[in-house]
Tab-separated table of N, CA and C and ligand atoms in Angstrom:
chain	number	residue	atom	x	y	z
A	697	MET	N	0.937	-1.737	0.370
A	697	MET	CA	-0.321	0.018	-0.100
A	697	MET	C	0.947	1.681	-0.335
A	698	LYS	N	0.027	2.261	-0.633
A	698	LYS	CA	1.437	3.637	-0.696
A	698	LYS	C	1.305	4.246	0.550
A	699	LYS	N	2.429	4.888	0.652
A	699	LYS	CA	2.515	5.573	2.021
A	699	LYS	C	1.692	6.641	2.327
A	700	GLU	N	0.996	6.983	3.819
A	700	GLU	CA	0.532	7.951	3.630
A	700	GLU	C	1.592	9.215	4.158
A	701	LEU	N	0.398	10.533	3.563
A	701	LEU	CA	1.492	11.628	3.698
A	701	LEU	C	0.941	12.914	4.246
A	702	PRO	N	1.442	13.856	4.970
A	702	PRO	CA	0.610	14.505	5.932
A	702	PRO	C	-0.271	15.972	4.706
A	703	VAL	N	-1.406	16.163	5.508
A	703	VAL	CA	-2.185	16.890	5.004
A	703	VAL	C	-1.275	18.190	4.040
A	704	SER	N	-0.257	18.462	5.195
A	704	SER	CA	0.456	19.525	4.479
A	704	SER	C	1.228	19.714	2.987
A	705	LYS	N	1.030	18.597	2.665
A	705	LYS	CA	1.563	18.653	1.463
A	705	LYS	C	0.554	18.734	0.103
A	706	LEU	N	-1.092	18.704	0.706
A	706	LEU	CA	-1.919	18.924	-0.370
A	706	LEU	C	-1.704	20.963	-0.581
A	707	ASN	N	-2.205	21.120	-1.925
A	707	ASN	CA	-2.701	22.692	-1.989
A	707	ASN	C	-3.611	22.976	-1.555
A	708	SER	N	-3.922	24.495	-1.445
A	708	SER	CA	-4.632	24.998	-0.172
A	708	SER	C	-6.095	25.120	-0.653
A	709	LYS	N	-6.265	24.841	-2.110
A	709	LYS	CA	-7.737	24.112	-2.065
A	709	LYS	C	-8.070	22.627	-1.602
A	710	GLU	N	-7.186	21.679	-1.768
A	710	GLU	CA	-7.218	20.425	-1.161
A	710	GLU	C	-7.270	20.984	0.346
A	711	LYS	N	-6.670	21.045	1.143
A	711	LYS	CA	-6.417	21.439	2.553
A	711	LYS	C	-8.245	21.986	2.899
A	712	ASP	N	-8.751	22.763	2.159
A	712	ASP	CA	-10.048	23.505	2.636
A	712	ASP	C	-11.098	22.559	2.211
A	713	LEU	N	-11.106	21.309	1.192
A	713	LEU	CA	-11.676	20.000	1.131
A	713	LEU	C	-11.697	19.237	2.112
A	714	VAL	N	-10.270	19.247	2.596
A	714	VAL	CA	-10.288	18.536	3.643
A	714	VAL	C	-11.091	19.074	4.900
A	715	LYS	N	-10.964	20.110	5.569
A	715	LYS	CA	-11.326	20.966	6.573
A	715	LYS	C	-12.910	20.524	6.501
A	716	LYS	N	-13.586	20.692	5.163
A	716	LYS	CA	-15.167	20.280	5.355
A	716	LYS	C	-15.368	18.870	5.328
A	717	ALA	N	-14.327	18.096	4.514
A	717	ALA	CA	-14.997	16.389	5.065
A	717	ALA	C	-14.606	16.217	6.570
A	718	ILE	N	-13.705	16.617	7.436
A	718	ILE	CA	-13.740	16.582	8.934
A	718	ILE	C	-15.118	16.857	9.375
A	719	ASN	N	-15.487	18.251	9.332
A	719	ASN	CA	-16.134	19.199	9.630
A	719	ASN	C	-17.369	18.161	9.188
A	720	ALA	N	-18.138	17.701	8.457
A	720	ALA	CA	-19.239	16.770	7.924
A	720	ALA	C	-19.324	15.688	8.876
A	721	LYS	N	-17.841	15.276	8.942
A	721	LYS	CA	-17.675	14.151	10.017
A	721	LYS	C	-18.605	13.992	11.101
A	722	LYS	N	-18.991	15.213	11.586
A	722	LYS	CA	-19.422	15.637	12.919
A	722	LYS	C	-20.705	15.331	12.860
A	723	LYS	N	-21.240	15.179	11.648
A	723	LYS	CA	-22.388	15.068	11.249
A	723	LYS	C	-23.029	13.360	11.159
A	724	ALA	N	-22.158	12.586	11.060
A	724	ALA	CA	-22.467	11.237	11.019
A	724	ALA	C	-23.681	11.100	11.725
A	725	TYR	N	-24.413	10.034	11.050
A	725	TYR	CA	-25.513	9.638	12.300
A	725	TYR	C	-24.758	7.963	11.959
A	726	ALA	N	-24.296	7.361	12.911
A	726	ALA	CA	-23.856	6.077	13.135
A	726	ALA	C	-24.249	5.566	14.199
A	727	PRO	N	-25.135	5.543	14.865
A	727	PRO	CA	-25.440	4.767	16.517
A	727	PRO	C	-25.161	3.364	16.405
A	728	TYR	N	-25.549	2.513	15.213
A	728	TYR	CA	-25.143	1.176	15.000
A	728	TYR	C	-23.464	0.861	15.002
A	729	SER	N	-22.917	1.266	14.072
A	729	SER	CA	-22.258	1.131	13.754
A	729	SER	C	-20.543	1.795	14.701
A	730	LYS	N	-21.201	2.957	15.502
A	730	LYS	CA	-20.760	3.718	15.700
A	730	LYS	C	-18.837	4.351	14.774
A	731	TYR	N	-19.303	3.832	13.721
A	731	TYR	CA	-18.044	4.665	12.584
A	731	TYR	C	-18.569	5.886	12.222
A	732	GLN	N	-17.841	6.929	12.430
A	732	GLN	CA	-18.036	7.875	11.926
A	732	GLN	C	-17.697	8.490	10.501
A	733	VAL	N	-18.418	8.821	9.714
A	733	VAL	CA	-17.601	9.437	8.141
A	733	VAL	C	-17.744	10.381	7.663
A	734	GLY	N	-16.985	11.143	7.112
A	734	GLY	CA	-17.355	12.531	6.347
A	734	GLY	C	-17.223	12.272	4.759
A	735	SER	N	-17.875	13.026	3.855
A	735	SER	CA	-17.057	13.044	2.629
A	735	SER	C	-17.616	14.603	2.338
A	736	VAL	N	-16.875	15.025	1.269
A	736	VAL	CA	-16.772	15.864	0.150
A	736	VAL	C	-16.763	15.835	-1.021
A	737	VAL	N	-17.746	16.174	-1.978
A	737	VAL	CA	-17.633	16.277	-3.404
A	737	VAL	C	-17.223	17.634	-4.088
A	738	LEU	N	-16.394	17.278	-4.697
A	738	LEU	CA	-15.965	19.136	-5.602
A	738	LEU	C	-16.548	18.533	-7.294
A	739	ASP	N	-16.982	19.158	-7.270
A	739	ASP	CA	-17.766	18.788	-8.854
A	739	ASP	C	-16.692	19.948	-10.145
A	740	ASP	N	-17.320	19.886	-11.346
A	740	ASP	CA	-15.956	20.143	-11.994
A	740	ASP	C	-16.169	21.669	-12.480
A	741	THR	N	-17.614	21.729	-11.922
A	741	THR	CA	-17.619	23.729	-11.921
A	741	THR	C	-17.349	24.479	-10.648
A	742	GLY	N	-16.786	23.765	-9.450
A	742	GLY	CA	-15.866	24.187	-8.822
A	742	GLY	C	-16.824	24.360	-7.808
A	743	LYS	N	-17.889	23.769	-7.701
A	743	LYS	CA	-19.058	23.635	-6.169
A	743	LYS	C	-19.076	22.548	-5.617
A	744	ILE	N	-19.543	22.667	-4.080
A	744	ILE	CA	-18.622	21.853	-3.192
A	744	ILE	C	-20.026	21.024	-2.178
A	745	TYR	N	-20.424	19.739	-2.294
A	745	TYR	CA	-21.321	19.079	-1.549
A	745	TYR	C	-20.367	18.361	-0.179
A	746	THR	N	-21.412	18.806	0.850
A	746	THR	CA	-21.058	17.180	1.543
A	746	THR	C	-21.947	16.345	2.343
A	747	GLY	N	-21.363	15.550	2.984
A	747	GLY	CA	-22.116	14.041	3.290
A	747	GLY	C	-21.757	14.001	4.631
A	748	CYS	N	-22.156	12.735	5.285
A	748	CYS	CA	-21.647	11.659	5.863
A	748	CYS	C	-22.492	10.863	5.730
A	749	ASN	N	-21.958	9.399	6.853
A	749	ASN	CA	-23.013	8.316	6.663
A	749	ASN	C	-24.326	8.391	7.125
A	750	VAL	N	-25.363	8.018	7.124
A	750	VAL	CA	-26.361	8.391	7.888
A	750	VAL	C	-27.319	6.390	8.118
A	751	GLU	N	-27.043	6.363	8.682
A	751	GLU	CA	-27.152	4.991	9.489
A	751	GLU	C	-28.767	4.167	9.665
A	752	ASN	N	-29.459	3.437	9.646
A	752	ASN	CA	-30.258	2.962	10.264
A	752	ASN	C	-30.612	1.525	10.929
A	753	ALA	N	-32.009	1.572	11.608
A	753	ALA	CA	-32.486	0.493	12.142
A	753	ALA	C	-32.283	-0.618	11.483
A	754	SER	N	-32.982	-0.477	10.224
A	754	SER	CA	-32.818	-1.497	9.168
A	754	SER	C	-31.671	-1.245	8.553
A	755	TYR	N	-30.665	-1.778	9.181
A	755	TYR	CA	-29.121	-1.771	8.874
A	755	TYR	C	-28.706	-1.530	7.236
A	756	PRO	N	-29.269	-2.409	5.605
A	756	PRO	CA	-28.960	-1.746	4.988
A	756	PRO	C	-29.535	-0.603	3.840
A	757	ALA	N	-30.562	-0.154	5.028
A	757	ALA	CA	-31.012	1.132	4.391
A	757	ALA	C	-29.914	2.283	4.976
A	758	GLY	N	-29.093	2.245	5.132
A	758	GLY	CA	-28.000	2.942	5.753
A	758	GLY	C	-27.358	3.486	4.291
A	759	LEU	N	-26.616	4.557	4.794
A	759	LEU	CA	-25.975	5.115	3.477
A	759	LEU	C	-24.800	5.540	4.020
A	760	CYS	N	-23.681	5.273	2.915
A	760	CYS	CA	-22.357	5.806	3.114
A	760	CYS	C	-22.284	7.598	2.853
A	761	ALA	N	-21.402	7.886	3.783
A	761	ALA	CA	-20.879	9.242	3.244
A	761	ALA	C	-20.702	10.009	1.937
A	762	GLU	N	-20.269	8.833	1.043
A	762	GLU	CA	-19.720	9.458	-0.294
A	762	GLU	C	-20.916	8.983	-1.017
A	763	ARG	N	-21.984	8.373	-1.184
A	763	ARG	CA	-23.347	8.359	-1.695
A	763	ARG	C	-23.974	9.634	-1.294
A	764	THR	N	-24.209	10.086	-0.179
A	764	THR	CA	-24.611	11.226	0.588
A	764	THR	C	-24.447	12.348	-0.695
A	765	ALA	N	-23.099	12.534	-0.173
A	765	ALA	CA	-22.609	13.964	-0.700
A	765	ALA	C	-23.043	13.741	-2.302
A	766	ILE	N	-22.864	12.712	-3.176
A	766	ILE	CA	-22.885	12.243	-4.548
A	766	ILE	C	-24.508	12.446	-4.715
A	767	VAL	N	-25.351	12.333	-4.115
A	767	VAL	CA	-26.815	12.722	-4.173
A	767	VAL	C	-26.673	13.735	-4.033
A	768	LYS	N	-26.312	14.311	-3.062
A	768	LYS	CA	-27.057	15.633	-2.729
A	768	LYS	C	-26.020	16.608	-4.499
A	769	MET	N	-25.159	16.284	-4.743
A	769	MET	CA	-24.181	16.807	-6.101
A	769	MET	C	-25.079	16.325	-7.537
A	770	VAL	N	-26.005	15.420	-7.187
A	770	VAL	CA	-27.004	15.644	-8.324
A	770	VAL	C	-27.842	16.008	-8.561
A	771	SER	N	-28.680	15.553	-7.259
A	771	SER	CA	-29.931	16.546	-7.009
A	771	SER	C	-30.237	17.792	-7.051
A	772	GLU	N	-28.958	18.627	-6.833
A	772	GLU	CA	-28.582	20.200	-7.043
A	772	GLU	C	-28.486	20.486	-8.518
A	773	GLY	N	-28.046	19.768	-9.552
A	773	GLY	CA	-28.048	19.992	-10.315
A	773	GLY	C	-26.309	19.543	-10.927
A	774	GLY	N	-25.504	19.259	-10.523
A	774	GLY	CA	-23.951	19.027	-10.559
A	774	GLY	C	-24.176	17.857	-11.345
A	775	LYS	N	-22.713	17.730	-12.303
A	775	LYS	CA	-22.703	16.720	-13.165
A	775	LYS	C	-21.310	15.919	-13.773
A	776	LYS	N	-20.837	16.373	-12.273
A	776	LYS	CA	-19.352	15.523	-12.573
A	776	LYS	C	-18.456	15.887	-11.255
A	777	ILE	N	-18.439	14.717	-10.892
A	777	ILE	CA	-16.968	14.625	-9.544
A	777	ILE	C	-15.508	14.730	-10.278
A	778	LYS	N	-15.092	16.219	-9.721
A	778	LYS	CA	-13.552	16.216	-10.006
A	778	LYS	C	-12.814	15.387	-9.298
A	779	THR	N	-13.313	15.593	-7.291
A	779	THR	CA	-12.492	15.060	-6.305
A	779	THR	C	-13.756	14.876	-5.374
A	780	ILE	N	-13.204	13.668	-4.668
A	780	ILE	CA	-14.371	13.319	-3.713
A	780	ILE	C	-12.992	13.093	-2.161
A	781	VAL	N	-13.569	13.063	-1.360
A	781	VAL	CA	-12.660	13.675	-0.467
A	781	VAL	C	-13.294	12.366	1.130
A	782	VAL	N	-12.790	11.540	1.438
A	782	VAL	CA	-13.375	10.636	2.699
A	782	VAL	C	-12.508	10.823	3.724
A	783	ALA	N	-13.298	11.212	4.734
A	783	ALA	CA	-12.685	11.230	5.983
A	783	ALA	C	-13.238	10.413	7.440
A	784	ALA	N	-12.649	9.409	7.274
A	784	ALA	CA	-12.569	8.299	7.977
A	784	ALA	C	-12.476	8.226	9.781
A	785	SER	N	-12.587	6.940	10.444
A	785	SER	CA	-12.645	6.989	11.753
A	785	SER	C	-11.689	5.867	12.216
A	786	SER	N	-11.067	5.504	11.290
A	786	SER	CA	-9.800	4.418	11.056
A	786	SER	C	-8.403	5.448	11.541
A	787	GLU	N	-7.266	4.475	11.810
A	787	GLU	CA	-6.181	4.877	12.099
A	787	GLU	C	-5.254	4.860	10.669
A	788	GLU	N	-5.636	4.401	10.029
A	788	GLU	CA	-5.266	4.464	8.407
A	788	GLU	C	-6.179	5.173	7.426
A	789	PRO	N	-6.355	6.166	6.649
A	789	PRO	CA	-6.826	6.333	5.367
A	789	PRO	C	-7.496	5.599	5.074
A	790	VAL	N	-8.840	5.626	4.670
A	790	VAL	CA	-9.938	4.282	4.409
A	790	VAL	C	-10.052	5.312	2.777
A	791	PHE	N	-10.660	3.977	1.992
A	791	PHE	CA	-10.730	4.235	0.691
A	791	PHE	C	-12.539	4.151	0.714
A	792	PRO	N	-13.232	4.640	-0.122
A	792	PRO	CA	-14.574	4.377	-0.142
A	792	PRO	C	-14.772	2.601	-0.502
A	793	CYS	N	-15.910	2.192	-0.424
A	793	CYS	CA	-16.196	0.936	-0.284
A	793	CYS	C	-16.565	0.483	-2.142
A	794	GLY	N	-17.001	-0.465	-2.263
A	794	GLY	CA	-17.021	-1.114	-3.161
A	794	GLY	C	-18.642	-0.326	-4.038
A	795	MET	N	-19.428	-0.094	-3.024
A	795	MET	CA	-21.179	0.309	-3.986
A	795	MET	C	-20.544	1.632	-4.154
A	796	CYS	N	-19.914	2.497	-3.299
A	796	CYS	CA	-19.511	3.679	-3.485
A	796	CYS	C	-19.185	4.217	-4.539
A	797	LEU	N	-17.946	2.829	-5.017
A	797	LEU	CA	-16.730	3.105	-6.313
A	797	LEU	C	-18.130	3.303	-7.493
A	798	GLN	N	-18.437	2.172	-7.193
A	798	GLN	CA	-19.671	2.097	-8.715
A	798	GLN	C	-20.262	3.259	-8.987
A	799	VAL	N	-20.753	4.198	-7.616
A	799	VAL	CA	-21.484	5.576	-7.625
A	799	VAL	C	-20.614	6.430	-8.355
A	800	ILE	N	-19.566	6.612	-7.771
A	800	ILE	CA	-17.969	7.366	-8.330
A	800	ILE	C	-18.198	7.793	-9.342
A	801	GLN	N	-17.700	6.588	-10.078
A	801	GLN	CA	-17.446	6.028	-11.504
A	801	GLN	C	-18.969	6.348	-12.673
A	802	GLU	N	-19.605	6.268	-12.177
A	802	GLU	CA	-21.109	6.803	-12.694
A	802	GLU	C	-21.029	8.443	-12.968
A	803	PHE	N	-20.159	9.179	-11.768
A	803	PHE	CA	-20.449	10.372	-12.023
A	803	PHE	C	-19.109	11.365	-12.250
A	804	GLY	N	-17.774	9.948	-12.206
A	804	GLY	CA	-16.475	10.426	-11.973
A	804	GLY	C	-15.677	9.714	-12.431
A	805	ALA	N	-15.870	8.879	-13.678
A	805	ALA	CA	-14.431	8.405	-13.932
A	805	ALA	C	-13.385	8.442	-13.954
A	806	ASP	N	-12.696	10.068	-13.897
A	806	ASP	CA	-11.762	10.299	-14.292
A	806	ASP	C	-11.383	11.450	-12.670
A	807	SER	N	-12.193	11.019	-11.725
A	807	SER	CA	-12.071	11.638	-10.357
A	807	SER	C	-11.023	10.827	-9.955
A	808	GLU	N	-10.814	12.202	-8.616
A	808	GLU	CA	-9.757	11.745	-7.833
A	808	GLU	C	-10.292	11.505	-6.467
A	809	VAL	N	-9.681	10.491	-5.512
A	809	VAL	CA	-10.162	10.183	-4.182
A	809	VAL	C	-9.104	10.915	-3.226
A	810	ILE	N	-9.218	11.583	-2.029
A	810	ILE	CA	-8.257	11.924	-1.016
A	810	ILE	C	-8.491	10.826	-0.018
A	811	ALA	N	-8.064	10.003	0.095
A	811	ALA	CA	-8.849	9.260	2.111
A	811	ALA	C	-7.476	10.070	3.288
A	812	LEU	N	-8.471	10.234	4.126
A	812	LEU	CA	-7.867	10.852	5.694
A	812	LEU	C	-8.421	10.125	6.216
A	813	ASN	N	-7.036	10.037	7.116
A	813	ASN	CA	-7.393	8.791	8.526
A	813	ASN	C	-8.270	9.570	9.704
A	814	LYS	N	-8.337	8.660	10.264
A	814	LYS	CA	-8.825	9.118	11.726
A	814	LYS	C	-8.730	10.617	12.037
A	815	SER	N	-7.509	11.265	12.447
A	815	SER	CA	-7.081	12.676	13.010
A	815	SER	C	-7.328	13.693	11.738
A	816	GLY	N	-7.116	13.106	10.882
A	816	GLY	CA	-7.494	14.232	9.705
A	816	GLY	C	-5.941	14.774	8.709
A	817	LYS	N	-5.135	14.182	9.734
A	817	LYS	CA	-3.664	14.852	9.563
A	817	LYS	C	-3.438	14.066	8.099
A	818	HIS	N	-3.517	12.872	8.109
A	818	HIS	CA	-2.061	12.383	6.850
A	818	HIS	C	-3.797	11.666	5.930
A	819	PHE	N	-3.146	11.064	5.027
A	819	PHE	CA	-4.236	11.563	4.170
A	819	PHE	C	-3.410	10.029	2.347
A	820	LEU	N	-4.147	9.581	1.818
A	820	LEU	CA	-4.028	8.807	0.381
A	820	LEU	C	-4.544	9.257	-0.534
A	821	LYS	N	-4.150	9.422	-1.506
A	821	LYS	CA	-4.216	9.964	-2.683
A	821	LYS	C	-4.280	8.734	-3.969
A	822	ALA	N	-5.650	8.492	-4.443
A	822	ALA	CA	-5.823	7.404	-6.043
A	822	ALA	C	-6.683	7.905	-7.007
A	823	LEU	N	-6.558	7.638	-8.073
A	823	LEU	CA	-7.575	7.870	-8.943
A	823	LEU	C	-8.140	6.738	-9.043
A	824	THR	N	-9.781	7.303	-8.972
A	824	THR	CA	-10.853	6.035	-9.177
A	824	THR	C	-10.510	5.509	-10.232
A	825	ARG	N	-10.204	5.345	-11.456
A	825	ARG	CA	-9.678	4.338	-11.890
A	825	ARG	C	-8.719	3.531	-11.686
A	826	THR	N	-7.642	3.738	-10.867
A	826	THR	CA	-6.856	2.737	-10.220
A	826	THR	C	-7.585	1.903	-9.310
A	827	LEU	N	-8.269	2.641	-8.267
A	827	LEU	CA	-9.148	1.756	-7.385
A	827	LEU	C	-10.270	0.611	-7.995
A	828	PHE	N	-10.355	1.438	-8.891
A	828	PHE	CA	-11.976	0.518	-9.837
A	828	PHE	C	-11.490	0.062	-11.070
A	829	PRO	N	-9.939	-0.471	-11.520
A	829	PRO	CA	-10.156	-0.664	-12.841
A	829	PRO	C	-11.321	-0.890	-14.184
A	830	PHE	N	-12.115	-2.246	-13.393
A	830	PHE	CA	-12.837	-2.533	-14.308
A	830	PHE	C	-14.111	-2.424	-13.926
A	831	ALA	N	-14.151	-1.226	-13.747
A	831	ALA	CA	-15.531	-0.837	-13.425
A	831	ALA	C	-16.718	-0.986	-14.368
A	832	PHE	N	-17.991	-1.207	-13.972
A	832	PHE	CA	-19.176	-1.365	-15.043
A	832	PHE	C	-19.560	0.196	-14.928
A	833	ASP	N	-19.530	0.620	-16.929
A	833	ASP	CA	-19.763	1.718	-16.617
A	833	ASP	C	-20.957	1.860	-17.791
A	834	PRO	N	-21.637	3.115	-17.478
A	834	PRO	CA	-22.814	3.140	-18.607
A	834	PRO	C	-22.939	2.719	-20.099
A	835	GLU	N	-21.441	3.123	-20.537
A	835	GLU	CA	-21.548	2.742	-21.882
A	835	GLU	C	-21.573	0.796	-22.073
A	836	LYS	N	-21.238	0.558	-21.448
A	836	LYS	CA	-21.159	-0.869	-21.252
A	836	LYS	C	-22.556	-1.494	-21.825
A	837	LEU	N	-23.286	-0.634	-20.902
A	837	LEU	CA	-25.150	-1.044	-21.171
A	837	LEU	C	-25.501	-1.000	-22.644
A	838	ASN	N	-25.034	-0.161	-23.707
A	838	ASN	CA	-25.038	0.032	-24.986
A	838	ASN	C	-23.936	-1.011	-26.143
A	839	GLN	N	-23.409	-1.633	-25.355
A	839	GLN	CA	-22.658	-2.637	-26.226
A	839	GLN	C	-23.195	-4.156	-26.553
B	1076	THU	N1	-19.239	3.767	5.603
B	1076	THU	C1	-18.870	5.126	5.059
B	1076	THU	O1	-19.995	6.255	5.199
B	1076	THU	N2	-18.038	5.216	3.897
B	1076	THU	C2	-16.927	4.712	3.558
B	1076	THU	O2	-16.396	4.791	2.692
B	1076	THU	C3	-16.853	3.030	4.724
B	1076	THU	C4	-18.255	3.005	5.274
B	1076	THU	C5	-19.884	4.053	6.796
B	1076	THU	C6	-21.003	2.951	6.481
B	1076	THU	C7	-21.687	2.536	7.836
B	1076	THU	O3	-22.441	3.445	8.305
B	1076	THU	C8	-20.106	2.590	8.487
B	1076	THU	O4	-19.290	3.677	7.740
B	1076	THU	C9	-19.201	1.497	8.921
B	1076	THU	O5	-19.493	0.618	7.720
């Protein structure tokens, strides 16, 4: 696995996204797993959307932070994800789960993911296509 880097290595725009993701984590509704996650989507027009995980007593009805932020983007007219940040509650940075990668792929095949650890002080960065190289994408439906 790649080595984590300190957040000080990010540029100022990325640092702002990191701050917003850490703030979004505070809104997490995670009474069952007690694992709070925050996320931020930057779209291709520069607009920012935040999200947190929203769990449910009927466990599978819960939603990950990334998909919360993406659904907000799409419902507010955003079209394309440029960068998505995930602020997790693990000692090591956490990349989006498989279901979230599928949804990221739909709206951001060329996007970049920044994954933060619990303290929000260290990150890993990867392209979505690196994390999900054989994604099922909309074009495949027409083949
Ligand atoms: N979760 C996220 O919100 N994003 C991730 O990338 C990993 C997992 C949430 C789902 C659930 O509410 C909790 O974390 C534990 O799995």
